[in-house]
Amino acid sequence: MKWLILIVLTSTILACSKSKPASESSQETVSYSEQYRPQFHFSPAKNWTNDPNGLVYYEGEYHIFFQYNPYGTVWGHMSWGHAVSKDLLHWEQLPVALSEYQDRITGDSTMIFSGTVVVDKNNSSGLCSGPECMVAIYTSHVHKNGEGILQHQSLAYSNDKGRTWMSYDKNPVLSIDRKDFRDPKIFWDNDRTQWVMLAVIPDKFTVQFYKSTNLKEWSLMSEFSDPQNTSTKIWECPDLYQIPVANEPGKMKWVLSLSRNGPAHSYSEMLGYIGEYDGTRFTASNAFAIDKGKDYYAGITVNNMPKEDGRTVMIAWANNWAYGNLIPTAPWRGAMAFPRELTLRNVQHGDTKQIQLFMNPIKELESLRGKELTNFDSIDTRHFELEAIVNTAKIDDLVVGLLKAEGKNIVEYNVAEGKVFFNRTDIGVFSSNKDY
Ligand code: FRU
């Protein structure tokens, strides 16, 4: 039997209205009234953004840096935009942290591509003016006449909680003389007291692992590639983190995530591997899609989460290279997916068990809940949270007529298949783009 839930519902539905805009900008003010302006997700006041960069918690603030074009609403002049938040919900946009510059050696124009920020707690780099400071490790993208010629990894550091940044005077710190070599993600390996960097060789579908004691000198430890990989999509934005298996106390597993992209019109997506990391090398036991939707790319986890917190939180770009430069928003283009908490659970599949990654919106989202409503007639906002309890013994197909456009249902839950569908083909917004 097919059930249709429209906007009038039973008591099993709980809806909450939203209280206030989730992001604010001191550099430029966002009115939050623009058409399509995300109310819960981070987006810059104006201009283009792609990947989140340098996600880090430090002294009571979460920092998001982001691939930013300060001059327009399409990709270009890549720099690091910057915003801070106390709760991962309400963001205050700050001035650009790292801007494109001329390469110290070649004099060629250099863009600031994706990377990480770490808190150098013991001043291992010697760059801190006090006992500790923030260090950014990013890809310098050297280019001439619109063509990339070299990518290498460089450092910048901040002694004032990320408000101003100095470029390290001996950049780059890691070069393999390659046109494509990028997206360093760094974490502190406490067991071996060393920094570990992951970076990709995109067109070789390879993640390289480096180690360092001072963030300045790096030596190669190992490489990871997937012998089963048959895709020709290039690899970008790797990350590695250890997560407890929630239903097996004491057990931890490592997750390697990465993004892959192109060629044109095949969409960009994130990929994950669950496995083991022995301090030198990562070995995968299974591969999976991080998100089956189209708009989750270049996700990385937040470094230096408060100790008492212990969560693994990921933020990704809510867009896709197949149409990212075309989505019809102004005066900005690009937004981040809502922060997600990553957890692992061992799940029974027939006779076998498999450790799987789960993602949930971070619990801070609940603080935006307003009034609880049980009757949809009284909803006067486009932003609400819907909680539905479905008795799957009685139905095999559920259609939630939310976001109902031109008579078509967009969100569907197929009970038999256990799948939720989000179909935006005919929503009338940007439907002309076939990739969207
Ligand atoms: C991923 C990516 C990265 C690169 C950045 C450039 O979306 O292509 O590999 O560092 O964007 O903006």
Coordinates of C-alpha atoms and ligand atoms in Angstrom, one line a residue:
M1 CA 0.0 0.0 0.0
K2 CA 1.3 3.5 -0.8
W3 CA 0.9 6.1 1.8
L4 CA 1.0 9.8 1.1
I5 CA 1.9 12.3 3.8
L6 CA 1.0 15.8 2.9
I7 CA 1.2 18.8 5.0
V8 CA -1.5 17.8 7.4
L9 CA -0.3 15.1 9.7
T10 CA -0.9 12.9 12.6
S11 CA 0.6 13.2 16.1
T12 CA 3.7 11.2 15.1
I13 CA 5.0 14.3 13.4
L14 CA 6.9 17.0 15.2
A15 CA 7.8 20.2 13.5
C16 CA 10.0 22.9 14.8
S17 CA 10.4 26.4 13.5
K18 CA 13.7 28.0 13.3
S19 CA 14.6 30.9 15.5
K20 CA 17.3 33.0 13.9
P21 CA 19.7 33.1 11.0
A22 CA 22.7 30.7 11.5
S23 CA 25.4 32.8 10.2
E24 CA 26.4 36.5 10.5
S25 CA 29.2 38.5 8.9
S26 CA 31.1 41.4 10.4
Q27 CA 33.1 41.9 7.3
E28 CA 30.0 42.1 5.1
T29 CA 26.5 41.8 6.3
V30 CA 24.2 39.1 5.1
S31 CA 20.5 39.9 5.2
Y32 CA 19.5 36.2 5.1
S33 CA 16.5 37.3 3.0
E34 CA 18.0 36.6 -0.4
Q35 CA 16.4 34.0 -2.5
Y36 CA 18.1 30.6 -1.8
R37 CA 20.3 32.0 1.0
P38 CA 21.0 29.0 3.2
Q39 CA 19.7 29.7 6.8
F40 CA 21.5 26.9 8.6
H41 CA 24.6 26.3 6.5
F42 CA 27.6 28.5 6.2
S43 CA 27.8 30.6 3.1
P44 CA 30.0 33.7 2.4
A45 CA 28.3 37.1 2.3
K46 CA 29.2 37.4 -1.3
N47 CA 31.4 35.8 -4.0
W48 CA 32.4 32.3 -4.7
T49 CA 33.4 29.5 -2.4
N50 CA 34.3 25.8 -2.9
D51 CA 36.1 23.6 -0.4
P52 CA 36.2 24.1 3.4
N53 CA 39.8 24.4 4.6
G54 CA 41.7 24.5 7.9
L55 CA 38.8 23.5 10.1
V56 CA 40.1 23.8 13.6
Y57 CA 38.9 24.5 17.1
Y58 CA 41.1 26.9 19.1
E59 CA 40.5 28.8 22.3
G60 CA 36.8 28.7 22.3
E61 CA 36.3 29.3 18.6
Y62 CA 35.8 27.1 15.6
H63 CA 37.5 28.3 12.5
I64 CA 36.4 27.7 8.9
F65 CA 38.7 28.8 6.1
F66 CA 37.3 28.3 2.6
Q67 CA 38.4 28.3 -1.0
Y68 CA 37.3 31.8 -1.9
N69 CA 37.4 34.1 -4.9
P70 CA 37.3 37.7 -3.4
Y71 CA 36.6 39.2 -6.8
G72 CA 33.6 37.2 -8.2
T73 CA 31.0 34.5 -8.1
V74 CA 32.9 31.9 -10.2
W75 CA 36.1 29.9 -9.3
G76 CA 39.3 32.0 -9.6
H77 CA 41.9 34.0 -7.6
M78 CA 41.7 31.3 -5.0
S79 CA 42.4 32.6 -1.5
W80 CA 41.4 31.5 2.0
G81 CA 38.2 33.2 3.2
H82 CA 37.7 33.0 7.0
A83 CA 34.9 32.8 9.5
V84 CA 34.7 31.9 13.2
S85 CA 31.9 30.4 15.3
K86 CA 31.4 29.5 18.9
D87 CA 28.9 26.7 18.2
L88 CA 29.4 25.6 14.5
L89 CA 26.0 27.2 13.8
H90 CA 26.4 31.0 13.9
W91 CA 29.4 32.2 11.8
E92 CA 31.0 35.6 11.8
Q93 CA 32.9 36.2 8.5
L94 CA 36.3 37.8 8.9
P95 CA 38.7 39.4 6.4
V96 CA 40.4 37.1 3.9
A97 CA 43.1 35.1 5.8
L98 CA 45.5 34.1 2.9
S99 CA 45.5 35.9 -0.5
E100 CA 47.1 34.9 -3.8
Y101 CA 50.6 36.1 -4.2
Q102 CA 53.7 35.9 -6.4
D103 CA 55.8 32.8 -5.9
R104 CA 59.1 33.6 -4.0
I105 CA 61.3 31.6 -6.4
T106 CA 59.6 31.9 -9.9
G107 CA 57.7 35.1 -9.5
D108 CA 54.7 33.4 -11.0
S109 CA 51.2 34.1 -9.7
T110 CA 50.3 31.6 -6.9
M111 CA 46.8 30.8 -5.7
I112 CA 46.1 29.4 -2.2
F113 CA 44.5 26.0 -2.7
S114 CA 43.1 23.6 0.0
G115 CA 44.8 22.7 3.2
T116 CA 44.7 22.4 6.9
V117 CA 45.3 24.4 10.1
V118 CA 46.8 22.8 13.2
V119 CA 47.5 24.2 16.6
D120 CA 51.2 23.8 17.2
K121 CA 51.0 23.2 20.9
N122 CA 54.7 22.9 21.7
N123 CA 56.0 25.4 19.1
S124 CA 57.5 22.5 17.2
S125 CA 57.8 24.8 14.2
G126 CA 59.6 27.5 16.0
L127 CA 57.2 29.9 14.3
C128 CA 55.2 30.8 17.4
S129 CA 56.0 34.0 19.4
G130 CA 54.5 32.3 22.5
P131 CA 54.2 28.7 23.7
E132 CA 51.8 27.8 20.8
C133 CA 50.3 29.2 17.6
M134 CA 48.1 28.3 14.6
V135 CA 49.9 26.9 11.5
A136 CA 48.3 26.7 8.1
I137 CA 49.6 24.2 5.6
Y138 CA 48.2 24.8 2.1
T139 CA 48.9 24.1 -1.5
S140 CA 50.6 26.8 -3.4
H141 CA 49.2 26.6 -6.9
V142 CA 51.7 28.2 -9.2
H143 CA 50.2 29.2 -12.6
K144 CA 51.0 31.1 -15.8
N145 CA 48.5 32.3 -18.4
G146 CA 45.7 30.4 -16.7
E147 CA 47.5 27.1 -16.7
G148 CA 48.8 25.4 -13.6
I149 CA 52.5 24.7 -13.7
L150 CA 53.4 23.5 -10.2
Q151 CA 51.7 22.6 -6.9
H152 CA 53.7 22.4 -3.6
Q153 CA 52.9 22.7 0.1
S154 CA 53.5 25.9 2.0
L155 CA 53.2 27.2 5.6
A156 CA 51.7 30.3 7.1
Y157 CA 51.3 31.0 10.8
S158 CA 49.2 33.1 13.1
N159 CA 50.0 34.3 16.6
D160 CA 46.7 36.1 17.1
K161 CA 44.0 33.4 16.9
G162 CA 43.9 33.4 13.2
R163 CA 43.3 37.2 12.7
T164 CA 46.5 37.8 10.8
W165 CA 48.8 35.4 9.0
M166 CA 52.5 35.5 8.2
S167 CA 53.9 33.5 5.3
Y168 CA 56.9 31.2 6.2
D169 CA 59.9 32.7 4.5
K170 CA 61.4 29.4 3.3
N171 CA 58.2 28.2 1.5
P172 CA 57.5 25.7 0.0
V173 CA 58.1 23.1 2.7
L174 CA 57.2 20.1 0.5
S175 CA 57.6 19.8 -3.3
I176 CA 57.9 16.8 -5.5
D177 CA 58.2 18.9 -8.7
R178 CA 54.8 18.0 -9.9
K179 CA 52.1 20.0 -11.6
D180 CA 49.4 18.2 -9.5
F181 CA 50.2 17.5 -5.9
R182 CA 47.9 19.0 -3.4
D183 CA 45.4 19.3 -0.5
P184 CA 47.6 18.6 2.6
K185 CA 45.6 17.4 5.7
I186 CA 47.7 17.2 8.8
F187 CA 47.1 15.6 12.2
W188 CA 49.2 15.1 15.3
D189 CA 50.0 11.4 16.0
N190 CA 50.2 11.4 19.7
D191 CA 51.5 7.7 19.9
R192 CA 54.5 8.5 17.8
T193 CA 54.8 12.1 18.7
Q194 CA 55.0 13.3 15.1
W195 CA 52.9 15.3 12.6
V196 CA 51.4 13.3 9.8
M197 CA 50.5 14.8 6.4
L198 CA 48.3 13.3 3.8
A199 CA 48.4 14.8 0.3
V200 CA 47.2 13.5 -3.1
I201 CA 48.7 12.9 -6.4
P202 CA 45.4 13.4 -8.1
D203 CA 46.0 11.8 -11.5
K204 CA 47.7 8.8 -10.0
F205 CA 44.8 8.1 -7.6
T206 CA 47.3 8.0 -4.8
V207 CA 47.4 9.4 -1.3
Q208 CA 50.9 10.0 0.1
F209 CA 51.7 9.9 3.8
Y210 CA 54.5 12.1 5.2
K211 CA 55.9 12.6 8.7
S212 CA 57.5 15.6 10.4
T213 CA 58.5 16.7 13.9
N214 CA 58.5 20.5 13.1
L215 CA 55.9 21.0 10.2
K216 CA 58.8 22.3 8.0
E217 CA 60.7 19.1 7.0
W218 CA 58.7 16.2 5.7
S219 CA 59.7 12.7 4.8
L220 CA 57.6 10.2 2.8
M221 CA 56.4 7.2 4.9
S222 CA 54.0 5.4 2.5
E223 CA 51.4 5.6 -0.3
F224 CA 47.9 4.4 -0.5
S225 CA 46.0 3.6 -3.7
D226 CA 43.1 1.2 -4.4
P227 CA 43.9 -1.8 -6.6
Q228 CA 40.1 -2.2 -7.2
N229 CA 39.7 1.4 -8.4
T230 CA 38.7 1.5 -12.1
S231 CA 37.4 5.1 -12.1
T232 CA 39.3 7.8 -13.9
K233 CA 38.2 10.5 -11.6
I234 CA 41.1 12.3 -10.0
W235 CA 41.6 12.2 -6.2
E236 CA 41.5 15.3 -4.1
C237 CA 41.2 16.4 -0.4
P238 CA 42.2 13.3 1.6
D239 CA 41.7 12.9 5.4
L240 CA 42.4 10.3 8.0
Y241 CA 40.8 9.9 11.4
Q242 CA 40.2 7.3 14.1
I243 CA 36.7 6.7 15.4
P244 CA 35.4 4.3 18.1
V245 CA 33.0 1.6 17.0
A246 CA 30.0 2.7 19.0
N247 CA 28.5 -0.8 19.6
E248 CA 31.9 -2.5 20.4
P249 CA 33.3 -0.8 23.5
G250 CA 37.1 -0.4 23.3
K251 CA 37.3 -0.9 19.5
M252 CA 38.6 1.8 17.2
K253 CA 38.9 1.9 13.4
W254 CA 40.5 4.3 11.0
V255 CA 38.7 6.0 8.2
L256 CA 40.4 7.4 5.1
S257 CA 38.1 9.7 3.1
L258 CA 38.8 11.5 -0.1
S259 CA 37.0 13.3 -2.9
R260 CA 37.1 12.4 -6.6
N261 CA 36.2 14.5 -9.6
G262 CA 35.8 14.7 -13.4
P263 CA 36.0 14.2 -16.3
A264 CA 33.3 16.8 -17.3
H265 CA 29.7 15.9 -16.6
S266 CA 30.5 12.9 -14.5
Y267 CA 29.8 14.2 -11.0
S268 CA 32.2 14.8 -8.2
E269 CA 31.7 12.7 -5.0
M270 CA 33.3 11.5 -1.8
L271 CA 34.7 8.1 -1.1
G272 CA 35.6 6.4 2.2
Y273 CA 37.8 3.5 3.2
I274 CA 37.6 1.8 6.6
G275 CA 40.8 0.1 7.8
E276 CA 43.9 0.2 9.9
Y277 CA 46.7 2.7 10.3
D278 CA 49.9 1.5 11.9
G279 CA 51.7 4.8 12.2
T280 CA 53.2 4.5 8.7
R281 CA 50.7 2.9 6.4
F282 CA 47.0 2.7 5.9
T283 CA 45.4 -0.6 4.8
A284 CA 41.8 -0.6 3.7
S285 CA 39.3 -3.3 4.4
N286 CA 36.3 -1.8 2.6
A287 CA 35.4 1.1 0.4
F288 CA 32.1 3.0 0.4
A289 CA 30.4 6.2 -0.8
I290 CA 30.5 8.8 1.9
D291 CA 27.2 10.4 0.6
K292 CA 25.0 9.2 -2.1
G293 CA 23.6 12.6 -2.9
K294 CA 25.2 15.0 -5.4
D295 CA 26.2 17.8 -3.1
Y296 CA 28.8 16.6 -0.7
Y297 CA 32.4 17.3 -1.7
A298 CA 35.9 18.0 -0.3
G299 CA 34.8 17.2 3.2
I300 CA 37.4 17.3 6.0
T301 CA 37.2 16.9 9.7
V302 CA 37.7 19.5 12.4
N303 CA 41.2 19.4 14.0
N304 CA 41.9 19.9 17.7
M305 CA 38.3 19.3 18.8
P306 CA 37.9 20.0 22.6
K307 CA 39.1 16.9 24.5
E308 CA 35.9 16.6 26.5
D309 CA 34.0 16.6 23.2
G310 CA 35.6 13.7 21.4
R311 CA 33.4 13.9 18.3
T312 CA 34.6 13.6 14.7
V313 CA 32.9 16.4 12.9
M314 CA 33.1 16.9 9.1
I315 CA 32.2 19.9 6.9
A316 CA 32.0 19.5 3.2
W317 CA 31.1 21.8 0.2
A318 CA 27.4 21.4 -0.6
N319 CA 27.9 21.5 -4.4
N320 CA 29.3 19.6 -7.3
W321 CA 31.9 20.5 -9.9
A322 CA 29.5 19.4 -12.6
Y323 CA 27.4 22.6 -12.1
G324 CA 29.0 24.4 -9.2
N325 CA 29.9 27.5 -11.2
L326 CA 26.3 27.8 -12.5
I327 CA 23.9 27.5 -9.6
P328 CA 21.6 30.5 -9.6
T329 CA 22.5 32.3 -6.4
A330 CA 23.6 35.9 -5.9
P331 CA 25.6 37.8 -4.6
W332 CA 27.3 34.6 -3.5
R333 CA 27.8 31.2 -4.9
G334 CA 28.6 28.1 -2.9
A335 CA 27.8 26.9 0.7
M336 CA 28.9 24.3 3.2
A337 CA 26.9 21.3 4.0
F338 CA 25.7 21.3 7.6
P339 CA 28.4 19.9 10.0
R340 CA 28.0 16.2 10.5
E341 CA 29.1 13.9 13.3
L342 CA 30.8 10.8 12.1
T343 CA 30.4 7.5 14.0
L344 CA 31.0 3.9 13.3
R345 CA 28.9 0.9 14.0
N346 CA 29.2 -2.8 13.4
V347 CA 26.1 -3.8 11.4
Q348 CA 24.7 -7.2 10.7
H349 CA 24.1 -8.0 7.0
G350 CA 22.7 -11.5 6.7
D351 CA 25.4 -13.8 8.1
T352 CA 28.1 -11.2 8.2
K353 CA 28.9 -8.1 10.1
Q354 CA 30.4 -5.0 8.6
I355 CA 31.7 -1.8 10.2
Q356 CA 29.8 1.1 8.6
L357 CA 30.1 4.9 8.8
F358 CA 27.1 6.8 10.0
M359 CA 26.6 10.6 9.7
N360 CA 24.2 12.8 11.7
P361 CA 23.8 16.5 11.8
I362 CA 25.6 17.8 14.9
K363 CA 23.5 18.0 18.0
E364 CA 23.9 21.8 18.2
L365 CA 21.3 21.9 15.5
E366 CA 18.7 21.2 18.2
S367 CA 19.4 24.6 19.8
L368 CA 17.8 26.3 16.8
R369 CA 14.5 24.6 17.5
G370 CA 11.7 26.9 18.1
K371 CA 8.1 26.1 18.9
E372 CA 7.0 22.5 18.7
L373 CA 4.1 22.1 16.3
T374 CA 1.9 19.1 15.6
N375 CA -0.3 20.8 13.0
F376 CA 1.2 21.8 9.7
D377 CA -1.5 24.4 9.2
S378 CA 0.3 26.7 11.6
I379 CA 3.8 26.6 10.0
D380 CA 4.7 30.0 8.9
T381 CA 8.3 29.4 8.0
R382 CA 10.1 27.6 5.2
H383 CA 12.6 26.3 7.8
F384 CA 11.5 23.5 10.0
E385 CA 12.5 20.1 11.3
L386 CA 10.3 17.2 10.5
E387 CA 10.3 14.1 12.7
A388 CA 8.2 11.2 11.4
I389 CA 7.8 7.8 13.0
V390 CA 6.8 5.3 10.3
N391 CA 5.2 2.0 11.1
T392 CA 6.9 -0.1 8.4
A393 CA 4.9 -3.2 9.2
K394 CA 1.8 -1.5 7.7
I395 CA 3.2 0.3 4.7
D396 CA 5.7 -0.4 2.0
D397 CA 6.0 2.9 0.4
L398 CA 5.9 6.4 1.9
V399 CA 5.8 9.6 0.1
V400 CA 6.4 12.8 2.0
G401 CA 5.0 15.6 -0.1
L402 CA 7.5 18.1 1.2
L403 CA 8.9 20.7 -1.2
K404 CA 6.2 19.8 -3.5
A405 CA 6.9 21.4 -6.9
E406 CA 4.8 21.4 -9.9
G407 CA 2.8 18.5 -8.6
K408 CA 5.8 16.3 -8.1
N409 CA 6.9 14.7 -4.9
I410 CA 10.5 15.4 -4.1
V411 CA 11.3 13.4 -0.9
E412 CA 10.3 9.8 -1.0
Y413 CA 10.9 6.9 1.4
N414 CA 10.8 3.5 -0.1
V415 CA 10.2 1.3 2.9
A416 CA 10.7 -2.0 1.1
E417 CA 14.1 -0.9 -0.2
G418 CA 14.9 1.1 2.9
K419 CA 15.9 4.0 0.8
V420 CA 15.2 7.7 0.9
F421 CA 15.0 9.5 -2.5
F422 CA 15.5 13.1 -3.1
N423 CA 14.4 14.0 -6.6
R424 CA 14.9 17.5 -7.8
T425 CA 14.7 16.9 -11.6
D426 CA 11.5 19.0 -11.9
I427 CA 11.5 21.4 -9.1
G428 CA 11.6 24.4 -11.5
V429 CA 14.8 25.8 -10.0
F430 CA 17.8 25.3 -12.2
S431 CA 16.2 22.2 -13.6
S432 CA 17.4 23.2 -17.0
N433 CA 20.9 22.0 -16.0
K434 CA 20.9 18.3 -16.7
D435 CA 23.7 17.5 -14.3
Y436 CA 21.8 19.2 -11.5
Ligands
FRU1 C1 38.7 20.4 -4.8 C2 39.8 21.3 -5.3 C3 41.1 21.0 -4.6 C4 41.9 22.2 -4.8 C5 40.8 23.3 -4.7 C6 41.0 24.4 -5.6 O1 37.4 20.9 -5.0 O2 40.0 21.1 -6.7 O3 41.8 19.8 -5.0 O4 42.9 22.4 -3.7 O5 39.6 22.6 -5.1 O6 40.1 25.4 -5.5

